Each structure stands twice: as C-alpha cells, then as structure tokens.
GROMACS .gro file of C-alpha atoms in nm:
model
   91
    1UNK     CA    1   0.000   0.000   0.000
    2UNK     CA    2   0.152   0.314  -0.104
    3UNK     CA    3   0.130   0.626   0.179
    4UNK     CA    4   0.188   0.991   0.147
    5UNK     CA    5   0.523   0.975   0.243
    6UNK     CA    6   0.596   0.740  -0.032
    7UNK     CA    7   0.447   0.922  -0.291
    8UNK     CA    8   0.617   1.259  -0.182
    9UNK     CA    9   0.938   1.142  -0.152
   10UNK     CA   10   0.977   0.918  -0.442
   11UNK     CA   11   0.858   1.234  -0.675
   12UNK     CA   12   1.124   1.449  -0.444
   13UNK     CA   13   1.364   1.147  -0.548
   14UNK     CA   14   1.361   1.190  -0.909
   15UNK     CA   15   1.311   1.601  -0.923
   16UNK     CA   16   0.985   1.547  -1.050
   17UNK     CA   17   0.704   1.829  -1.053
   18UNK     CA   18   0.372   1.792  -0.955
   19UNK     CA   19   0.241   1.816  -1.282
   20UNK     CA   20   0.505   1.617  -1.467
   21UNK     CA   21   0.356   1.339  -1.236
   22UNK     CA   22  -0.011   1.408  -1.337
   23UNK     CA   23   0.084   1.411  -1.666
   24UNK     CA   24   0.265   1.065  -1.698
   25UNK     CA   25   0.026   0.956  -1.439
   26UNK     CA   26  -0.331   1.096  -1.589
   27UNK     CA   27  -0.434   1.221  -1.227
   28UNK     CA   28  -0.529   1.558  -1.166
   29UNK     CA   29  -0.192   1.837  -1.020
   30UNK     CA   30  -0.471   1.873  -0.709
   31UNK     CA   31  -0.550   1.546  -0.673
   32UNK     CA   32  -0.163   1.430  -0.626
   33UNK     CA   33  -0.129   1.782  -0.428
   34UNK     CA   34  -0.430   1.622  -0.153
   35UNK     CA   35  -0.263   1.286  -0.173
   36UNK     CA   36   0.095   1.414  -0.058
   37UNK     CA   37  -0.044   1.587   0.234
   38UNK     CA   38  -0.175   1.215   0.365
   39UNK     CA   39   0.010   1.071   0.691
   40UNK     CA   40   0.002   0.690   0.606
   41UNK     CA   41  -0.146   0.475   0.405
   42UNK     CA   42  -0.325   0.643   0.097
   43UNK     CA   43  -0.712   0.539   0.049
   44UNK     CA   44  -0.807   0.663  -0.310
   45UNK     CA   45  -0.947   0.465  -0.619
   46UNK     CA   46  -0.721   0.228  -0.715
   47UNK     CA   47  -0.670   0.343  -1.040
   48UNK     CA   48  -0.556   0.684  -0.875
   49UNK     CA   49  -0.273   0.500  -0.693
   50UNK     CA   50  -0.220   0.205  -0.967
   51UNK     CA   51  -0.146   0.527  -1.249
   52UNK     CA   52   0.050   0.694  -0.990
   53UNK     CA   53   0.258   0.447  -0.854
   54UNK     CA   54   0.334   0.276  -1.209
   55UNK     CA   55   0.466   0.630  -1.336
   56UNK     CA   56   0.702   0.649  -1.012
   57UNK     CA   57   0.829   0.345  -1.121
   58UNK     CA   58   0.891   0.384  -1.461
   59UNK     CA   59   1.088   0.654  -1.410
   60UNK     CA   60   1.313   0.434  -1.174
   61UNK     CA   61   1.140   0.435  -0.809
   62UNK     CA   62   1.138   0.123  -0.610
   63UNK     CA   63   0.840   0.127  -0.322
   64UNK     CA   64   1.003  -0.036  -0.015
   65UNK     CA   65   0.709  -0.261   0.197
   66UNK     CA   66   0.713  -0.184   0.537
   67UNK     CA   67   0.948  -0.482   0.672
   68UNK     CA   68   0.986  -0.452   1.021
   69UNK     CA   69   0.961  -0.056   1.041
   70UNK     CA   70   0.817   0.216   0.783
   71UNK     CA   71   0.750   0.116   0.430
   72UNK     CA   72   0.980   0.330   0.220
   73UNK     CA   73   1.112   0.440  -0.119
   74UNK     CA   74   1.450   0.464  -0.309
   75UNK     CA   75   1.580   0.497  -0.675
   76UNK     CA   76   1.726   0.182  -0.874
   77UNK     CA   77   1.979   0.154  -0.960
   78UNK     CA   78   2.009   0.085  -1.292
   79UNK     CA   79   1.717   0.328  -1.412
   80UNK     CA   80   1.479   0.227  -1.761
   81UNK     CA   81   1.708   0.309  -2.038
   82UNK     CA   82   1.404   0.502  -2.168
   83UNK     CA   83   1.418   0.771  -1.872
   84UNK     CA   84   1.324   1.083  -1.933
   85UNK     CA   85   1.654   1.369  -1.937
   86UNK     CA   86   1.493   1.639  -1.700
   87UNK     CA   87   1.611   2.020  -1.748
   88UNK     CA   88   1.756   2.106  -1.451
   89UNK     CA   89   1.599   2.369  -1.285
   90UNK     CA   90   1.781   2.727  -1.382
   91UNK     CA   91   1.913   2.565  -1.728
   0.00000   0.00000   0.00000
C-alpha cells in the first residue's frame, strides 16, 4: 500500500514536478497535491494510486514494503534506459 510519504518522496527522489507526475500519471496536479499531504497509508481509487505508482516506477522508483519498520522508497539503480533527461531547474 503506497502512503503519502511514499508518494512525496519518491517524486522528491527523481526532481519530478507535480504536474510532470499528473501528466505521466493521468491524475489531476490537485488530486496528487491532496494525496501528498496524507500521513500513512493512501485510500483513493485504485486506479488513482495504480497510475501513480506505475509512473514512479517507470521513471526508476522502487516502493520499499514496510518490513519490520516504515514502508519506504529509493531509486534503482540501474534506471529504464528510456528515462526521461529532466532540465535542470535554472538551465
């Protein structure tokens, strides 16, 4: 189950916007924006979290079950070879 921890801190991860993630995602920039703010596990439609969490991941997150502590997030790493090249920000 993914929480709002997860979700902010796998988008911090790969310096991805809010609306970069609704657009790979198809979920709404306010919809993500009310999901972030959750403390725990997320309860949306499934779909919501399915799109959501699939972008993450094809982008190169890894969702961490909670094993003994807090469920967590990191990047692989090898990432898809068909990553995205983000501008940083200031370029």
């Amino acid at each position: 189950m993914l929480t709002g921890e997860q979700l902010r801190a796998a988008r911090a991860m790969l310096k991805m916007e809010q609306g970069e993630l609704a657009e790979l995602s198809s979920v709404s920039v306010e919809t993500i924006k009310r999901l972030e703010r959750i403390e725990g596990p997320i309860s949306a439609n499934s779909m919501t979290l399915d799109g959501l969490q699939r972008a993450l991941e094809a982008e190169g997150a890894v969702f961490l079950p909670e094993n003994g502590g807090l469920p967590g997030v990191r990047i692989r790493r090898d990432p898809p070879a068909n990553i995205r090249t983000r501008k940083r920000r200031g370029e």
